CSV table of C-alpha atoms in Angstrom, one decimal:
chain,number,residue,atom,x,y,z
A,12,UNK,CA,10.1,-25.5,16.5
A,13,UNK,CA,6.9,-26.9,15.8
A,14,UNK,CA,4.9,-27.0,13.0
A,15,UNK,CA,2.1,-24.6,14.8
A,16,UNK,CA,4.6,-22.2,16.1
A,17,UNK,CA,6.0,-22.3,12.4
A,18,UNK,CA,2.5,-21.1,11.0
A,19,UNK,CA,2.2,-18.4,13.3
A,20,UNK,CA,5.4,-17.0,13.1
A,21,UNK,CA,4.5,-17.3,9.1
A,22,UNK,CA,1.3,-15.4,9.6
A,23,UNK,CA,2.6,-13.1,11.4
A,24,UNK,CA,5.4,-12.1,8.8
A,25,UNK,CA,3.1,-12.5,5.6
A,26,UNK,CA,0.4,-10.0,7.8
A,27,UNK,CA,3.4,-7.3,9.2
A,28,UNK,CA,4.4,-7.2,5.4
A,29,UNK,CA,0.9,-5.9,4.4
A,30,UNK,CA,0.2,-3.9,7.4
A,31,UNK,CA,0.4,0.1,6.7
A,32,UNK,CA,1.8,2.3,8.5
A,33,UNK,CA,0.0,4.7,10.4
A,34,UNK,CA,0.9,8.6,10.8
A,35,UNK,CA,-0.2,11.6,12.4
A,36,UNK,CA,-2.0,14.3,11.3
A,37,UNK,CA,-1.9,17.5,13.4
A,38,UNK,CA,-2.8,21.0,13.7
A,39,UNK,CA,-4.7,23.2,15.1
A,40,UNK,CA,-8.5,25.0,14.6
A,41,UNK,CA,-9.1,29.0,15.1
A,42,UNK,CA,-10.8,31.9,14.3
A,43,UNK,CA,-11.1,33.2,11.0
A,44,UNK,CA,-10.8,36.9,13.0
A,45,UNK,CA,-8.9,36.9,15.9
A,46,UNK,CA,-6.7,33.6,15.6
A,47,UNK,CA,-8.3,32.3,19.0
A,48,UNK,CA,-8.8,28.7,19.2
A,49,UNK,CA,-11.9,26.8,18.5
A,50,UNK,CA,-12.9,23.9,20.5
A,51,UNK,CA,-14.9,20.7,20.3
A,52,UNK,CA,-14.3,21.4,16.3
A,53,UNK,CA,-14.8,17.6,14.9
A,54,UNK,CA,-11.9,16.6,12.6
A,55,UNK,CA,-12.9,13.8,10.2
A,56,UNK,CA,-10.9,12.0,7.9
A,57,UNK,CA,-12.2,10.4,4.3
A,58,UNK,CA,-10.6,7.8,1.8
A,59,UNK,CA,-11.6,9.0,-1.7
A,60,UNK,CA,-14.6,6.8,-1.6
A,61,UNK,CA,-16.0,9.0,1.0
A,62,UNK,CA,-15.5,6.0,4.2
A,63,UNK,CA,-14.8,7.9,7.2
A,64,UNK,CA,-11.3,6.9,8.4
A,65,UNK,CA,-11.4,8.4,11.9
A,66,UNK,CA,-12.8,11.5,13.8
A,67,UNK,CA,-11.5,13.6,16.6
A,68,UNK,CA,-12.1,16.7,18.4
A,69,UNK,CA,-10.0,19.9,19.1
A,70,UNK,CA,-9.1,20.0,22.7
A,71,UNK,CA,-9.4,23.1,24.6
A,72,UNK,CA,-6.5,25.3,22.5
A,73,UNK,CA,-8.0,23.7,19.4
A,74,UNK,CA,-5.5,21.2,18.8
A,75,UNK,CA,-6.2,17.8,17.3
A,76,UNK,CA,-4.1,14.7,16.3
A,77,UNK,CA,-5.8,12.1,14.5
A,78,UNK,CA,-3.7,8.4,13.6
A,79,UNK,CA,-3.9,7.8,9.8
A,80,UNK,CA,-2.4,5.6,7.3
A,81,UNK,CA,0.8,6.8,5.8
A,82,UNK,CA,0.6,8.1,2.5
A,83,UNK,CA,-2.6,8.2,1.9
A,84,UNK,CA,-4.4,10.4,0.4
A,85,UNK,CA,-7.6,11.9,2.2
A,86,UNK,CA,-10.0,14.4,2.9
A,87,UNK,CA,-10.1,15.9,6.2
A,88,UNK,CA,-13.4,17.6,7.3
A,89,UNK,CA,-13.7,20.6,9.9
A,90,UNK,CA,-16.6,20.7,11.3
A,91,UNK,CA,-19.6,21.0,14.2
A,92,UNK,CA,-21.5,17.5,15.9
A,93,UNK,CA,-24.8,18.4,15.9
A,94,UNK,CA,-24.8,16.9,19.4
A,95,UNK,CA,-22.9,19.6,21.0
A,96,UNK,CA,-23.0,23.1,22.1
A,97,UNK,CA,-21.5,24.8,19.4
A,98,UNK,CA,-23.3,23.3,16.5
A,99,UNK,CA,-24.5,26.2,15.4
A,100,UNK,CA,-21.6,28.6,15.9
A,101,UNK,CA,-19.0,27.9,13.0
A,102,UNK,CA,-18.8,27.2,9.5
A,103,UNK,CA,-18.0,23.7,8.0
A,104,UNK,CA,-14.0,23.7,6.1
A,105,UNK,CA,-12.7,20.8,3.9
A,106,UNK,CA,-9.3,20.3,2.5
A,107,UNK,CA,-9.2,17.4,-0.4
A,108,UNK,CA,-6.4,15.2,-1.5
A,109,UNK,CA,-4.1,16.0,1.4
A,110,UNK,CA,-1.5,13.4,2.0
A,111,UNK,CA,-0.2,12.8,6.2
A,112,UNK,CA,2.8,14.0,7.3
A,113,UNK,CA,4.1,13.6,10.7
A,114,UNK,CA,6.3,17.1,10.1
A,115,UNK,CA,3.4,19.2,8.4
A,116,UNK,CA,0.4,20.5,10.0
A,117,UNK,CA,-2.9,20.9,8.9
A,118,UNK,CA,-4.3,24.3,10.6
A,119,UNK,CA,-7.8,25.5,9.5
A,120,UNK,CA,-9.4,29.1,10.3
A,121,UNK,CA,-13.3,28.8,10.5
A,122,UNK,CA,-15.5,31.5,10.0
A,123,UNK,CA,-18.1,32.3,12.5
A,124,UNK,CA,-21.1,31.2,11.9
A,125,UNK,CA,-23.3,34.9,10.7
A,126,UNK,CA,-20.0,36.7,10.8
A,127,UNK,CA,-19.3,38.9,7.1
A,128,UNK,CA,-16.4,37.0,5.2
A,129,UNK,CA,-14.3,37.5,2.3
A,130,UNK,CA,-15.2,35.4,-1.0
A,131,UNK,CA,-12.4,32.9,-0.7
A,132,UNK,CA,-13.8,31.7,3.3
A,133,UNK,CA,-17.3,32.2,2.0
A,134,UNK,CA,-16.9,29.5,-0.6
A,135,UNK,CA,-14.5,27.3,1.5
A,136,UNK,CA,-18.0,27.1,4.0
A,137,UNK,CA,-20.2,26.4,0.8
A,138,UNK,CA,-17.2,23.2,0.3
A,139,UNK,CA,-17.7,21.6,3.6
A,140,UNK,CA,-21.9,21.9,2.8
A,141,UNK,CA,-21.0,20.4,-0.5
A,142,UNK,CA,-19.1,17.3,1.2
A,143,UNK,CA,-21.4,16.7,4.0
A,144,UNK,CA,-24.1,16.4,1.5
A,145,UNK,CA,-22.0,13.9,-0.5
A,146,UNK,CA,-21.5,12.1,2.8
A,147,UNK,CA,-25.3,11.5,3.6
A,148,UNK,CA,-26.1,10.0,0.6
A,149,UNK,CA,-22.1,8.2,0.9
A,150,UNK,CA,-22.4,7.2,4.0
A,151,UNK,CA,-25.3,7.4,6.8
A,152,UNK,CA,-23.1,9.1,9.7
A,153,UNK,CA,-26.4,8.8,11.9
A,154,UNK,CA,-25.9,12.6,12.3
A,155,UNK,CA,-29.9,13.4,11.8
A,156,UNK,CA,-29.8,16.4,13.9
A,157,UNK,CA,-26.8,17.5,10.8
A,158,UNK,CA,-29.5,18.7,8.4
A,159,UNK,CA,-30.7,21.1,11.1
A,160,UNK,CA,-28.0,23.2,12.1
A,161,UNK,CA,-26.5,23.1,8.6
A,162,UNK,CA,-30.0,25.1,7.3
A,163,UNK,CA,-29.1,27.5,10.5
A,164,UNK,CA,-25.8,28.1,9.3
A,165,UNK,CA,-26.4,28.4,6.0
A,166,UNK,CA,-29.1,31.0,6.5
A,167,UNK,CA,-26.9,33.0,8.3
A,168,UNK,CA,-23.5,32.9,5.5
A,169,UNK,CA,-23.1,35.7,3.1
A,170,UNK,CA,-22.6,35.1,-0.2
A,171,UNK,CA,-20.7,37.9,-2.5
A,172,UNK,CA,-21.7,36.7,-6.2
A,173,UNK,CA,-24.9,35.7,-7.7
A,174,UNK,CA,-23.7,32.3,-8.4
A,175,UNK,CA,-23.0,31.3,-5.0
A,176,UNK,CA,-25.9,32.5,-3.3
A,177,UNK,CA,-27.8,30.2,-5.7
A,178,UNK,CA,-25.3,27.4,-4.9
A,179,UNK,CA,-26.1,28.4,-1.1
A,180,UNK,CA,-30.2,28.2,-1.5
A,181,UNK,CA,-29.9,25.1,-3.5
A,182,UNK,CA,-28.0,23.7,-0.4
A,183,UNK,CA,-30.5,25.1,2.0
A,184,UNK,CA,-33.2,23.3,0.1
A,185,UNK,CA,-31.5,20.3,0.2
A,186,UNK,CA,-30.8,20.0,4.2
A,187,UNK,CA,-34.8,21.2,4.1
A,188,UNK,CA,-35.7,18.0,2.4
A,189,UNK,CA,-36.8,19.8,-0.5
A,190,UNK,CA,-33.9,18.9,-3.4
């Protein structure tokens, strides 16, 4: 064999040895009321340092499959482009520290943007505010129609506790401009 074949084949091991593997994380996105499915819902995933991994978007029965690496722990974000037409029709979701597994999936029931909730969906919609404010300053998705149609949103959730309606206007001032 020669010698350049022989430091190819040797890259090639050394690099397959380090290489993760990848896995799929599935599920599918629907109503909070009703159960129907939600499309064009954007699925991101996050390393812990807030790096987007990939995106993709619920198909028609608000399905989504997005290639990750295996075993890793991530955040996955549920949640409207700014660019489409239903940016301003559901709330934002967030589930940290989930770790990929082919056999598991991942479904998430989003509230309807203006719709009454219970406390528990109300503050899992005040999460996904929380995280895409982490992610602007993070990591500049270029999303600058974002700010907009999160102050729409948030003007429009109901909040059951004192607490978390201030937690909800200090948001609203933020995606204003005005934190």
């Amino acid at each position: 064999m020669p010698r350049a074949t022989k430091v190819v084949s040797a890259v090639r091991v050394i690099c397959g040895a380090y290489r993760r593997e990848e896995t799929f994380m599935h599920g599918h996105v629907r109503t909070i009321n009703g159960n129907e499915p939600i499309r064009l819902i954007q699925v991101s995933v996050y390393r812990r340092d807030l790096s987007r991994i990939k995106h993709v978007y619920t198909d028609d029965e608000g399905r989504y499959d997005v290639e990750i690496p295996s075993g890793e722990s991530v955040t996955v974000r549920f949640d409207t482009h700014p660019t489409l037409n239903n940016a301003e029709d559901w709330q934002p979701s967030v589930v940290s520290n989930v770790v990929a597994d082919n056999d598991v999936p991942l479904d998430r029931c989003l509230l309807r943007s203006g719709q009454d909730a219970d406390q528990a969906s109300a503050v899992d919609a005040l999460g996904g505010y929380l995280f895409a404010a982490a992610l602007s300053d993070a990591e500049a998705e270029g999303e600058d129609g974002y700010a907009a149609t999160a102050r729409a949103r948030l003007s429009r959730l109901k909040q059951h506790t004192q607490a978390l309606q201030e937690i909800q206007e200090r948001l609203h001032r933020y995606f204003s401009g005005q934190a």
